[in-house]
Amino acid sequence: MFQKSFFNSLLMAAFLFAANLLNAAPPASVSQMVTLRAGTAIALTLNEEVDSETWSVGNSLDFMVRSNVTVNGKVVIAAGSIATGWVKKVTSSCSGQCGCSKNCANITITVESVQAVDGQVVNLRSIPHVIKAPCCKGTATAEIGVNLSARVLNDVKINA
């Protein structure tokens, strides 16, 4: 009698345990490795004003990612992440005769990298963004909030 009662109690405990496993909610967030493919577009906004009179070649720039970048439903680069770029070329305002296009102020900027959700740096490529001033009319200025885009340079495995 004791063995039958013990067996029934054990069977009931196993049944309840199995029922709880089936009804358990999935984990809230399970990370997994996903591949962010080369060529994936990233929308960015310039975080600071840049002008041809105070900025120099080699100065670094901050950009902000405008919207989440996802792979298979997983966010790999979060909106609001900071991207880094550089001033590639600067020509100050007219330094000679008006009417000569090489004397017009301009500044060229690019986006180079951004941080993924797992902390690693993702290299980017962008078409150089050129800001020009009307010839002999002052400084070339890119205002805060200028929108640019860049693309992922190479495939990257990200723990998302």
GROMACS .gro file of C-alpha atoms in nm:
model
  160
    1MET     CA    1   0.000   0.000   0.000
    2PHE     CA    2   0.285   0.240   0.089
    3GLN     CA    3   0.457   0.168  -0.245
    4LYS     CA    4   0.140   0.236  -0.445
    5SER     CA    5   0.079   0.565  -0.260
    6PHE     CA    6   0.443   0.670  -0.303
    7PHE     CA    7   0.430   0.580  -0.674
    8ASN     CA    8   0.106   0.780  -0.723
    9SER     CA    9   0.258   1.082  -0.542
   10LEU     CA   10   0.571   1.062  -0.755
   11LEU     CA   11   0.364   1.030  -1.072
   12MET     CA   12   0.150   1.330  -0.972
   13ALA     CA   13   0.462   1.539  -0.895
   14ALA     CA   14   0.612   1.451  -1.234
   15PHE     CA   15   0.285   1.540  -1.407
   16LEU     CA   16   0.264   1.879  -1.232
   17PHE     CA   17   0.629   1.951  -1.311
   18ALA     CA   18   0.572   1.873  -1.682
   19ALA     CA   19   0.256   2.086  -1.688
   20ASN     CA   20   0.446   2.381  -1.541
   21LEU     CA   21   0.719   2.345  -1.804
   22LEU     CA   22   0.463   2.351  -2.085
   23ASN     CA   23   0.291   2.662  -1.947
   24ALA     CA   24   0.610   2.851  -1.863
   25ALA     CA   25   0.663   3.177  -2.050
   26PRO     CA   26   0.963   3.192  -2.282
   27PRO     CA   27   1.261   3.391  -2.158
   28ALA     CA   28   1.212   3.766  -2.203
   29SER     CA   29   1.524   3.816  -2.409
   30VAL     CA   30   1.751   3.549  -2.547
   31SER     CA   31   2.060   3.675  -2.722
   32GLN     CA   32   2.181   3.508  -3.036
   33MET     CA   33   2.450   3.566  -3.295
   34VAL     CA   34   2.319   3.728  -3.613
   35THR     CA   35   2.505   3.854  -3.917
   36LEU     CA   36   2.478   4.220  -4.010
   37ARG     CA   37   2.542   4.214  -4.384
   38ALA     CA   38   2.773   4.444  -4.575
   39GLY     CA   39   2.574   4.709  -4.756
   40THR     CA   40   2.303   4.742  -4.489
   41ALA     CA   41   2.190   5.106  -4.484
   42ILE     CA   42   2.206   5.313  -4.166
   43ALA     CA   43   2.023   5.647  -4.137
   44LEU     CA   44   2.214   5.911  -3.940
   45THR     CA   45   2.181   6.269  -3.819
   46LEU     CA   46   2.469   6.512  -3.762
   47ASN     CA   47   2.496   6.597  -3.389
   48GLU     CA   48   2.699   6.915  -3.420
   49GLU     CA   49   2.731   7.217  -3.644
   50VAL     CA   50   3.028   7.201  -3.880
   51ASP     CA   51   3.165   7.496  -4.075
   52SER     CA   52   3.454   7.563  -4.308
   53GLU     CA   53   3.605   7.842  -4.098
   54THR     CA   54   3.654   7.664  -3.764
   55TRP     CA   55   3.684   7.296  -3.855
   56SER     CA   56   3.995   7.129  -3.995
   57VAL     CA   57   4.075   6.813  -4.188
   58GLY     CA   58   4.094   6.523  -3.942
   59ASN     CA   59   3.850   6.662  -3.685
   60SER     CA   60   3.613   6.392  -3.565
   61LEU     CA   61   3.235   6.430  -3.582
   62ASP     CA   62   2.947   6.271  -3.395
   63PHE     CA   63   2.636   6.143  -3.566
   64MET     CA   64   2.328   5.975  -3.416
   65VAL     CA   65   2.155   5.667  -3.559
   66ARG     CA   66   1.797   5.772  -3.650
   67SER     CA   67   1.626   5.431  -3.634
   68ASN     CA   68   1.693   5.077  -3.514
   69VAL     CA   69   1.885   4.851  -3.751
   70THR     CA   70   1.750   4.496  -3.722
   71VAL     CA   71   1.843   4.149  -3.846
   72ASN     CA   72   1.584   3.872  -3.817
   73GLY     CA   73   1.380   4.087  -3.579
   74LYS     CA   74   1.678   4.150  -3.347
   75VAL     CA   75   1.810   4.504  -3.295
   76VAL     CA   76   2.179   4.507  -3.386
   77ILE     CA   77   2.234   4.885  -3.389
   78ALA     CA   78   2.000   5.083  -3.167
   79ALA     CA   79   1.840   5.415  -3.255
   80GLY     CA   80   2.029   5.687  -3.069
   81SER     CA   81   2.365   5.511  -3.094
   82ILE     CA   82   2.655   5.742  -3.167
   83ALA     CA   83   2.842   5.706  -3.495
   84THR     CA   84   3.178   5.868  -3.567
   85GLY     CA   85   3.296   6.043  -3.880
   86TRP     CA   86   3.565   6.279  -3.997
   87VAL     CA   87   3.620   6.605  -4.174
   88LYS     CA   88   3.792   6.499  -4.496
   89LYS     CA   89   3.841   6.830  -4.678
   90VAL     CA   90   3.803   7.200  -4.598
   91THR     CA   91   3.825   7.506  -4.819
   92SER     CA   92   3.786   7.839  -4.642
   93SER     CA   93   3.579   8.121  -4.784
   94CYS     CA   94   3.709   8.324  -5.071
   95SER     CA   95   4.078   8.369  -5.047
   96GLY     CA   96   4.119   8.522  -5.389
   97GLN     CA   97   3.920   8.657  -5.678
   98CYS     CA   98   3.546   8.608  -5.679
   99GLY     CA   99   3.409   8.397  -5.956
  100CYS     CA  100   3.679   8.131  -5.928
  101SER     CA  101   3.513   7.808  -5.811
  102LYS     CA  102   3.820   7.688  -5.623
  103ASN     CA  103   3.788   7.984  -5.388
  104CYS     CA  104   3.435   7.894  -5.273
  105ALA     CA  105   3.405   7.771  -4.915
  106ASN     CA  106   3.320   7.404  -4.872
  107ILE     CA  107   3.363   7.122  -4.626
  108THR     CA  108   3.350   6.746  -4.688
  109ILE     CA  109   3.247   6.501  -4.413
  110THR     CA  110   3.208   6.122  -4.397
  111VAL     CA  111   3.073   5.865  -4.151
  112GLU     CA  112   3.320   5.591  -4.055
  113SER     CA  113   3.189   5.372  -3.769
  114VAL     CA  114   2.910   5.299  -3.521
  115GLN     CA  115   2.874   5.082  -3.211
  116ALA     CA  116   2.655   4.770  -3.221
  117VAL     CA  117   2.435   4.658  -2.929
  118ASP     CA  118   2.703   4.409  -2.816
  119GLY     CA  119   2.965   4.687  -2.793
  120GLN     CA  120   3.172   4.612  -3.099
  121VAL     CA  121   3.259   4.876  -3.356
  122VAL     CA  122   3.096   4.835  -3.699
  123ASN     CA  123   3.289   4.996  -3.984
  124LEU     CA  124   3.083   5.204  -4.228
  125ARG     CA  125   3.130   5.360  -4.566
  126SER     CA  126   2.952   5.670  -4.682
  127ILE     CA  127   2.945   5.889  -4.985
  128PRO     CA  128   3.133   6.203  -4.880
  129HIS     CA  129   2.883   6.474  -4.790
  130VAL     CA  130   2.995   6.810  -4.935
  131ILE     CA  131   2.858   7.136  -4.799
  132LYS     CA  132   2.922   7.440  -5.017
  133ALA     CA  133   2.875   7.810  -4.963
  134PRO     CA  134   2.778   8.033  -5.253
  135CYS     CA  135   3.103   8.162  -5.400
  136CYS     CA  136   3.235   8.467  -5.217
  137LYS     CA  137   2.935   8.458  -4.985
  138GLY     CA  138   3.091   8.333  -4.660
  139THR     CA  139   3.121   8.008  -4.472
  140ALA     CA  140   3.002   7.661  -4.570
  141THR     CA  141   2.800   7.527  -4.276
  142ALA     CA  142   2.631   7.195  -4.201
  143GLU     CA  143   2.366   7.252  -3.935
  144ILE     CA  144   2.287   7.015  -3.649
  145GLY     CA  145   2.029   6.768  -3.773
  146VAL     CA  146   2.158   6.722  -4.128
  147ASN     CA  147   2.056   6.373  -4.240
  148LEU     CA  148   2.310   6.138  -4.398
  149SER     CA  149   2.329   5.769  -4.466
  150ALA     CA  150   2.607   5.515  -4.454
  151ARG     CA  151   2.638   5.145  -4.529
  152VAL     CA  152   2.797   4.862  -4.333
  153LEU     CA  153   3.142   4.800  -4.480
  154ASN     CA  154   3.169   4.423  -4.423
  155ASP     CA  155   2.969   4.134  -4.271
  156VAL     CA  156   2.974   4.146  -3.890
  157LYS     CA  157   2.858   3.880  -3.640
  158ILE     CA  158   2.667   4.054  -3.360
  159ASN     CA  159   2.537   3.910  -3.035
  160ALA     CA  160   2.186   4.059  -3.038
   0.00000   0.00000   0.00000
